PDB file of C-alpha atoms in Angstrom:
ATOM      1  CA  GLU A   1       9.669  18.729  -1.690  1.00 84.00           C
ATOM      2  CA  ALA A   2       8.539  15.558  -3.453  1.00 84.00           C
ATOM      3  CA  GLN A   3       4.915  14.542  -2.047  1.00 95.00           C
ATOM      4  CA  VAL A   4       1.681  13.224  -2.888  1.00 97.00           C
ATOM      5  CA  THR A   5      -1.047  15.459  -1.364  1.00 98.00           C
ATOM      6  CA  GLN A   6      -4.487  14.458  -0.698  1.00 98.00           C
ATOM      7  CA  ASN A   7      -7.380  17.198   0.071  1.00 97.00           C
ATOM      8  CA  PRO A   8      -9.654  16.656   2.253  1.00 97.00           C
ATOM      9  CA  ARG A   9      -7.733  14.994   5.229  1.00 97.00           C
ATOM     10  CA  TYR A  10     -10.629  14.178   6.879  1.00 97.00           C
ATOM     11  CA  LEU A  11     -14.911  14.727   5.695  1.00 97.00           C
ATOM     12  CA  ILE A  12     -17.936  13.699   7.254  1.00 97.00           C
ATOM     13  CA  THR A  13     -20.850  13.717   4.772  1.00 95.00           C
ATOM     14  CA  VAL A  14     -24.140  12.561   4.575  1.00 96.00           C
ATOM     15  CA  THR A  15     -25.236   9.360   2.004  1.00 96.00           C
ATOM     16  CA  GLY A  16     -25.789  10.405  -1.340  1.00 96.00           C
ATOM     17  CA  LYS A  17     -23.923  13.723  -1.457  1.00 96.00           C
ATOM     18  CA  LYS A  18     -21.442  13.526  -4.254  1.00 97.00           C
ATOM     19  CA  LEU A  19     -17.890  13.931  -2.897  1.00 97.00           C
ATOM     20  CA  THR A  20     -14.475  14.323  -4.799  1.00 98.00           C
ATOM     21  CA  VAL A  21     -11.213  13.475  -2.949  1.00 98.00           C
ATOM     22  CA  THR A  22      -8.496  15.593  -4.752  1.00 98.00           C
ATOM     23  CA  CYS A  23      -4.897  13.957  -5.333  1.00 98.00           C
ATOM     24  CA  SER A  24      -1.739  15.662  -7.137  1.00 98.00           C
ATOM     25  CA  GLN A  25       1.852  14.574  -7.007  1.00 98.00           C
ATOM     26  CA  ASN A  26       4.951  17.050  -7.533  1.00 96.00           C
ATOM     27  CA  MET A  27       7.149  14.347  -8.958  1.00 96.00           C
ATOM     28  CA  ASN A  28       6.128  13.500 -12.369  1.00 95.00           C
ATOM     29  CA  HIS A  29       5.189  10.176 -11.906  1.00 95.00           C
ATOM     30  CA  GLU A  30       3.240   8.518 -14.469  1.00 93.00           C
ATOM     31  CA  TYR A  31       1.676   5.952 -12.157  1.00 93.00           C
ATOM     32  CA  MET A  32      -0.970   6.776  -9.583  1.00 95.00           C
ATOM     33  CA  SER A  33      -3.564   4.786  -7.925  1.00 96.00           C
ATOM     34  CA  TRP A  34      -6.112   5.211  -4.932  1.00 98.00           C
ATOM     35  CA  TYR A  35      -6.752   2.769  -2.178  1.00 98.00           C
ATOM     36  CA  ARG A  36      -9.134   1.997   0.551  1.00 98.00           C
ATOM     37  CA  GLN A  37      -7.935   0.830   4.360  1.00 98.00           C
ATOM     38  CA  ASP A  38     -10.196  -1.194   6.574  1.00 96.00           C
ATOM     39  CA  PRO A  39      -9.491  -2.756   9.745  1.00 93.00           C
ATOM     40  CA  GLY A  40      -8.643  -6.336   9.230  1.00 91.00           C
ATOM     41  CA  LEU A  41      -8.771  -6.016   5.479  1.00 94.00           C
ATOM     42  CA  GLY A  42      -5.276  -3.998   4.410  1.00 95.00           C
ATOM     43  CA  LEU A  43      -5.150  -1.713   1.986  1.00 96.00           C
ATOM     44  CA  ARG A  44      -7.618  -2.574  -1.515  1.00 96.00           C
ATOM     45  CA  GLN A  45      -6.610  -0.730  -4.787  1.00 95.00           C
ATOM     46  CA  ILE A  46      -9.515   0.731  -6.161  1.00 97.00           C
ATOM     47  CA  TYR A  47      -8.453   2.082  -9.594  1.00 96.00           C
ATOM     48  CA  TYR A  48      -5.235   3.007 -11.204  1.00 94.00           C
ATOM     49  CA  SER A  49      -3.707   4.897 -13.991  1.00 93.00           C
ATOM     50  CA  MET A  50      -0.652   4.637 -16.158  1.00 90.00           C
ATOM     51  CA  ASN A  51      -0.827   7.864 -17.322  1.00 90.00           C
ATOM     52  CA  VAL A  52      -3.103  10.252 -18.618  1.00 94.00           C
ATOM     53  CA  GLU A  53      -6.134   9.273 -20.045  1.00 92.00           C
ATOM     54  CA  VAL A  54      -5.479   5.752 -19.252  1.00 91.00           C
ATOM     55  CA  THR A  55      -7.234   4.622 -15.865  1.00 94.00           C
ATOM     56  CA  ASP A  56      -8.376   0.634 -14.916  1.00 93.00           C
ATOM     57  CA  LYS A  57      -9.814  -0.700 -12.569  1.00 94.00           C
ATOM     58  CA  GLY A  58      -8.637  -2.503  -9.352  1.00 92.00           C
ATOM     59  CA  ASP A  59     -10.308  -4.577  -6.764  1.00 92.00           C
ATOM     60  CA  VAL A  60     -13.026  -2.946  -5.307  1.00 96.00           C
ATOM     61  CA  PRO A  61     -14.238  -0.215  -8.134  1.00 97.00           C
ATOM     62  CA  GLU A  62     -18.041  -0.004  -7.323  1.00 97.00           C
ATOM     63  CA  GLY A  63     -18.995   3.065  -6.139  1.00 97.00           C
ATOM     64  CA  TYR A  64     -15.683   5.220  -7.429  1.00 98.00           C
ATOM     65  CA  LYS A  65     -15.209   6.988 -10.403  1.00 98.00           C
ATOM     66  CA  VAL A  66     -11.590   8.654 -11.417  1.00 98.00           C
ATOM     67  CA  SER A  67     -10.199  10.374 -13.824  1.00 96.00           C
ATOM     68  CA  ARG A  68      -6.689  11.648 -15.077  1.00 97.00           C
ATOM     69  CA  LYS A  69      -6.907  14.551 -17.243  1.00 97.00           C
ATOM     70  CA  GLU A  70      -3.587  15.876 -16.128  1.00 96.00           C
ATOM     71  CA  LYS A  71      -0.410  13.720 -15.100  1.00 96.00           C
ATOM     72  CA  ARG A  72       0.130  15.446 -11.647  1.00 97.00           C
ATOM     73  CA  ASN A  73      -3.753  14.877 -10.592  1.00 98.00           C
ATOM     74  CA  PHE A  74      -5.723  11.622 -10.235  1.00 98.00           C
ATOM     75  CA  PRO A  75      -9.283  12.781  -8.244  1.00 98.00           C
ATOM     76  CA  LEU A  76     -11.303  10.185  -6.225  1.00 98.00           C
ATOM     77  CA  ILE A  77     -15.082  10.691  -6.884  1.00 98.00           C
ATOM     78  CA  LEU A  78     -18.011   9.010  -4.813  1.00 97.00           C
ATOM     79  CA  GLU A  79     -20.757  10.161  -6.884  1.00 95.00           C
ATOM     80  CA  SER A  80     -23.454   8.542  -4.412  1.00 97.00           C
ATOM     81  CA  PRO A  81     -21.618   7.962  -1.172  1.00 97.00           C
ATOM     82  CA  SER A  82     -22.817   5.250   1.114  1.00 97.00           C
ATOM     83  CA  PRO A  83     -22.123   4.198   4.881  1.00 97.00           C
ATOM     84  CA  ASN A  84     -19.889   1.177   3.550  1.00 97.00           C
ATOM     85  CA  GLN A  85     -17.576   3.479   1.894  1.00 98.00           C
ATOM     86  CA  THR A  86     -16.936   4.956   5.273  1.00 98.00           C
ATOM     87  CA  SER A  87     -12.708   4.408   5.337  1.00 98.00           C
ATOM     88  CA  LEU A  88      -9.252   5.715   4.965  1.00 98.00           C
ATOM     89  CA  TYR A  89      -8.082   6.564   1.630  1.00 98.00           C
ATOM     90  CA  PHE A  90      -4.834   6.852   0.104  1.00 98.00           C
ATOM     91  CA  CYS A  91      -3.402   8.441  -3.051  1.00 98.00           C
ATOM     92  CA  ALA A  92       0.073   6.875  -4.303  1.00 97.00           C
ATOM     93  CA  SER A  93       2.283   7.499  -7.502  1.00 96.00           C
ATOM     94  CA  SER A  94       5.684   5.923  -8.371  1.00 94.00           C
ATOM     95  CA  PHE A  95       7.642   6.954 -11.634  1.00 91.00           C
ATOM     96  CA  GLU A  96       6.572   4.076 -14.064  1.00 84.00           C
ATOM     97  CA  GLY A  97       4.175   1.726 -12.483  1.00 86.00           C
ATOM     98  CA  VAL A  98       3.270  -0.982  -9.683  1.00 87.00           C
ATOM     99  CA  ASN A  99       6.216  -2.558  -9.433  1.00 88.00           C
ATOM    100  CA  GLN A 100       8.186   0.407  -8.306  1.00 90.00           C
ATOM    101  CA  PRO A 101       7.818   1.786  -4.636  1.00 92.00           C
ATOM    102  CA  GLN A 102       5.087   3.596  -3.986  1.00 95.00           C
ATOM    103  CA  HIS A 103       4.601   7.534  -2.516  1.00 96.00           C
ATOM    104  CA  PHE A 104       1.752   7.562  -0.543  1.00 97.00           C
ATOM    105  CA  GLY A 105      -0.269  10.519   0.479  1.00 97.00           C
ATOM    106  CA  ASP A 106      -1.163  11.170   4.092  1.00 96.00           C
ATOM    107  CA  GLY A 107      -4.867   9.986   3.534  1.00 97.00           C
ATOM    108  CA  THR A 108      -8.219  10.711   3.937  1.00 98.00           C
ATOM    109  CA  ARG A 109     -10.537   9.464   6.228  1.00 97.00           C
ATOM    110  CA  LEU A 110     -14.027   9.850   5.047  1.00 98.00           C
ATOM    111  CA  SER A 111     -17.529   9.315   7.376  1.00 98.00           C
ATOM    112  CA  ILE A 112     -20.127   8.679   5.054  1.00 97.00           C
ATOM    113  CA  LEU A 113     -23.670   9.096   7.635  1.00 96.00           C
TER     114      LEU A 113
ATOM    115  CA  ALA B   1      -5.084 -14.479  -8.699  1.00 78.00           C
ATOM    116  CA  GLN B   2      -2.773 -12.853  -6.309  1.00 86.00           C
ATOM    117  CA  LYS B   3      -3.032 -13.092  -2.522  1.00 93.00           C
ATOM    118  CA  VAL B   4      -1.029 -12.189   0.524  1.00 96.00           C
ATOM    119  CA  THR B   5      -1.446 -13.812   3.872  1.00 97.00           C
ATOM    120  CA  GLN B   6      -0.461 -12.008   6.955  1.00 97.00           C
ATOM    121  CA  ALA B   7      -1.472 -14.587   9.697  1.00 96.00           C
ATOM    122  CA  GLN B   8      -0.132 -12.181  12.649  1.00 97.00           C
ATOM    123  CA  THR B   9      -2.707  -9.980  13.302  1.00 97.00           C
ATOM    124  CA  GLU B  10      -0.784  -8.517  16.332  1.00 97.00           C
ATOM    125  CA  ILE B  11       2.039  -9.005  18.236  1.00 98.00           C
ATOM    126  CA  SER B  12       3.424  -7.880  21.302  1.00 98.00           C
ATOM    127  CA  VAL B  13       6.768  -7.363  22.366  1.00 98.00           C
ATOM    128  CA  VAL B  14       9.258  -6.139  24.713  1.00 97.00           C
ATOM    129  CA  GLU B  15      12.113  -3.763  23.797  1.00 97.00           C
ATOM    130  CA  LYS B  16      15.126  -5.422  22.886  1.00 97.00           C
ATOM    131  CA  GLU B  17      13.515  -8.589  21.657  1.00 98.00           C
ATOM    132  CA  ASP B  18      13.699  -9.955  18.188  1.00 97.00           C
ATOM    133  CA  VAL B  19      10.425  -9.906  16.144  1.00 98.00           C
ATOM    134  CA  THR B  20       9.220 -11.922  12.949  1.00 98.00           C
ATOM    135  CA  LEU B  21       6.811 -10.572  11.022  1.00 98.00           C
ATOM    136  CA  ASP B  22       5.255 -13.475   8.345  1.00 98.00           C
ATOM    137  CA  CYS B  23       4.258 -12.673   4.827  1.00 98.00           C
ATOM    138  CA  VAL B  24       2.780 -15.765   2.792  1.00 98.00           C
ATOM    139  CA  TYR B  25       1.989 -14.803  -0.747  1.00 97.00           C
ATOM    140  CA  GLU B  26       0.343 -17.053  -3.268  1.00 94.00           C
ATOM    141  CA  THR B  27       0.592 -16.059  -7.629  1.00 91.00           C
ATOM    142  CA  ARG B  28       0.917 -18.032 -10.345  1.00 88.00           C
ATOM    143  CA  ASP B  29       3.589 -15.243 -12.605  1.00 87.00           C
ATOM    144  CA  THR B  30       7.551 -16.675 -12.557  1.00 87.00           C
ATOM    145  CA  THR B  31       8.052 -12.886 -12.283  1.00 89.00           C
ATOM    146  CA  TYR B  32       6.791 -10.891  -9.390  1.00 92.00           C
ATOM    147  CA  TYR B  33       7.760  -8.288  -6.672  1.00 93.00           C
ATOM    148  CA  LEU B  34       6.998  -8.164  -2.696  1.00 95.00           C
ATOM    149  CA  PHE B  35       7.304  -4.636  -0.799  1.00 96.00           C
ATOM    150  CA  TRP B  36       7.087  -3.990   2.662  1.00 97.00           C
ATOM    151  CA  TYR B  37       5.609  -1.126   3.977  1.00 98.00           C
ATOM    152  CA  LYS B  38       5.456   0.643   7.487  1.00 98.00           C
ATOM    153  CA  GLN B  39       2.706   2.618   8.879  1.00 97.00           C
ATOM    154  CA  PRO B  40       3.863   4.119  12.242  1.00 97.00           C
ATOM    155  CA  PRO B  41       0.596   5.844  14.646  1.00 96.00           C
ATOM    156  CA  SER B  42       1.005   8.891  12.563  1.00 95.00           C
ATOM    157  CA  GLY B  43      -0.638   7.050   9.583  1.00 95.00           C
ATOM    158  CA  GLU B  44       1.845   7.925   6.753  1.00 95.00           C
ATOM    159  CA  LEU B  45       2.782   4.740   4.866  1.00 96.00           C
ATOM    160  CA  VAL B  46       6.536   4.076   4.688  1.00 95.00           C
ATOM    161  CA  PHE B  47       8.376   1.976   1.754  1.00 95.00           C
ATOM    162  CA  LEU B  48      10.647  -0.602   3.230  1.00 96.00           C
ATOM    163  CA  ILE B  49      11.839  -3.146   0.826  1.00 94.00           C
ATOM    164  CA  ARG B  50      11.282  -4.165  -2.534  1.00 93.00           C
ATOM    165  CA  ARG B  51      12.400  -7.469  -4.167  1.00 93.00           C
ATOM    166  CA  ASN B  52      11.706  -9.297  -7.226  1.00 90.00           C
ATOM    167  CA  SER B  53      11.404 -12.878  -7.563  1.00 91.00           C
ATOM    168  CA  PHE B  54      14.587 -13.519  -9.185  1.00 89.00           C
ATOM    169  CA  ASP B  55      16.618 -12.191  -6.196  1.00 85.00           C
ATOM    170  CA  GLU B  56      16.224 -14.716  -3.013  1.00 82.00           C
ATOM    171  CA  GLN B  57      19.360 -13.074  -1.475  1.00 83.00           C
ATOM    172  CA  ASN B  58      18.457 -11.995   1.859  1.00 85.00           C
ATOM    173  CA  GLU B  59      18.781  -8.765   2.734  1.00 87.00           C
ATOM    174  CA  ILE B  60      19.710  -6.695   5.739  1.00 87.00           C
ATOM    175  CA  SER B  61      19.315  -3.015   6.977  1.00 89.00           C
ATOM    176  CA  GLY B  62      20.636  -2.417  10.031  1.00 93.00           C
ATOM    177  CA  ARG B  63      18.364  -3.804  12.709  1.00 95.00           C
ATOM    178  CA  TYR B  64      16.077  -5.259   9.583  1.00 96.00           C
ATOM    179  CA  SER B  65      16.210  -8.058   7.767  1.00 94.00           C
ATOM    180  CA  TRP B  66      14.097  -9.855   5.474  1.00 94.00           C
ATOM    181  CA  ASN B  67      14.214 -13.575   4.133  1.00 95.00           C
ATOM    182  CA  PHE B  68      12.778 -14.357   0.954  1.00 95.00           C
ATOM    183  CA  GLN B  69      11.910 -18.347   0.326  1.00 94.00           C
ATOM    184  CA  LYS B  70      10.493 -19.085  -2.917  1.00 93.00           C
ATOM    185  CA  SER B  71      10.036 -22.465  -1.918  1.00 93.00           C
ATOM    186  CA  THR B  72       7.645 -21.733   0.772  1.00 95.00           C
ATOM    187  CA  SER B  73       6.406 -18.772  -0.629  1.00 96.00           C
ATOM    188  CA  SER B  74       7.429 -16.852   2.226  1.00 96.00           C
ATOM    189  CA  PHE B  75       9.046 -12.758   2.639  1.00 96.00           C
ATOM    190  CA  ASN B  76       9.579 -13.052   6.442  1.00 97.00           C
ATOM    191  CA  PHE B  77      10.519  -9.679   8.078  1.00 97.00           C
ATOM    192  CA  THR B  78      12.766  -9.689  11.199  1.00 97.00           C
ATOM    193  CA  ILE B  79      13.379  -6.893  13.522  1.00 97.00           C
ATOM    194  CA  THR B  80      16.441  -7.376  15.713  1.00 97.00           C
ATOM    195  CA  ALA B  81      16.575  -5.577  18.906  1.00 97.00           C
ATOM    196  CA  SER B  82      13.205  -3.952  18.574  1.00 97.00           C
ATOM    197  CA  GLN B  83      12.308  -0.385  19.647  1.00 97.00           C
ATOM    198  CA  VAL B  84       9.229   1.374  20.780  1.00 97.00           C
ATOM    199  CA  VAL B  85       9.355   3.371  17.755  1.00 96.00           C
ATOM    200  CA  ASP B  86       9.158   0.261  15.397  1.00 97.00           C
ATOM    201  CA  SER B  87       5.792  -0.030  16.941  1.00 98.00           C
ATOM    202  CA  ALA B  88       3.453   0.275  13.815  1.00 98.00           C
ATOM    203  CA  VAL B  89       1.409  -1.565  11.338  1.00 98.00           C
ATOM    204  CA  TYR B  90       3.420  -3.497   8.626  1.00 98.00           C
ATOM    205  CA  PHE B  91       2.055  -4.445   5.278  1.00 98.00           C
ATOM    206  CA  CYS B  92       3.293  -7.119   3.034  1.00 98.00           C
ATOM    207  CA  ALA B  93       2.558  -6.566  -0.808  1.00 97.00           C
ATOM    208  CA  LEU B  94       2.834  -8.363  -3.862  1.00 95.00           C
ATOM    209  CA  THR B  95       2.416  -7.449  -7.807  1.00 92.00           C
ATOM    210  CA  PRO B  96       2.819  -9.277 -10.845  1.00 81.00           C
ATOM    211  CA  GLY B  97       6.181  -8.269 -12.800  1.00 69.00           C
ATOM    212  CA  ARG B  98       4.803  -8.453 -16.444  1.00 64.00           C
ATOM    213  CA  GLY B  99       5.004  -4.750 -16.541  1.00 56.00           C
ATOM    214  CA  TYR B 100       3.154  -1.502 -15.707  1.00 52.00           C
ATOM    215  CA  GLY B 101      -0.430  -1.090 -14.719  1.00 56.00           C
ATOM    216  CA  ASN B 102      -0.972  -4.263 -12.532  1.00 73.00           C
ATOM    217  CA  LYS B 103      -2.255  -4.443  -9.286  1.00 86.00           C
ATOM    218  CA  LEU B 104      -0.778  -4.311  -5.862  1.00 90.00           C
ATOM    219  CA  VAL B 105      -2.228  -6.579  -3.364  1.00 93.00           C
ATOM    220  CA  PHE B 106      -1.427  -5.893   0.116  1.00 96.00           C
ATOM    221  CA  GLY B 107      -2.095  -8.414   3.366  1.00 97.00           C
ATOM    222  CA  ALA B 108      -4.379  -7.416   6.160  1.00 97.00           C
ATOM    223  CA  GLY B 109      -1.295  -6.302   7.950  1.00 97.00           C
ATOM    224  CA  THR B 110       0.418  -7.021  11.553  1.00 98.00           C
ATOM    225  CA  ILE B 111       0.369  -4.589  14.471  1.00 98.00           C
ATOM    226  CA  LEU B 112       3.452  -4.897  16.155  1.00 98.00           C
ATOM    227  CA  ARG B 113       3.417  -3.362  19.701  1.00 98.00           C
ATOM    228  CA  VAL B 114       7.066  -2.774  21.250  1.00 98.00           C
ATOM    229  CA  LYS B 115       6.498  -2.342  25.159  1.00 97.00           C
ATOM    230  CA  SER B 116       9.380  -0.891  27.120  1.00 94.00           C
TER     231      SER B 116
END
């Protein structure tokens, strides 16, 4: 089944404790991206990747890192999480770019205390 | 810069009513793409439609229809004869069409509640 898989689905952690949210897709998509969803703000793009080893900042990259060492994986790293990063996070992918429909993961709800 | 405005934060209707969700966008690009996504209460994001800036034809898919008007920079979404299953958050989104790797900008979303 074609899908985008995020882990974990839920995480409660404390300020400053490094965490990684994994994202994997099995559709051989070149384009992958991360979004955060906050009430009243919709989805905001954090980082995106056009292909392996090619990443770029979205609109809200501060406090986040990403890497794209393999085509199927695009982990989101919070090296020193803070409470303002408490949010619902979505990973998405598409075959070639952002001008195509995005396939979204089921979301990861992060709470930073 | 790109911007998407969904002025309706929340809409409540009774089943079988028609409802229109508004989307107004801003971009300086002549080539761009517009999208609508649905987020039901279960939380996943579901693609509904894509429209490019050169195609102003309205589209109908069952009870759903979309009205794209470049003159007013709007891409409105109408649900005819709404049903309880239409209850969801609906997002409008925009990306310039210069090529790959550009940003995708979402509106704040409209919560639609359909009551039986």
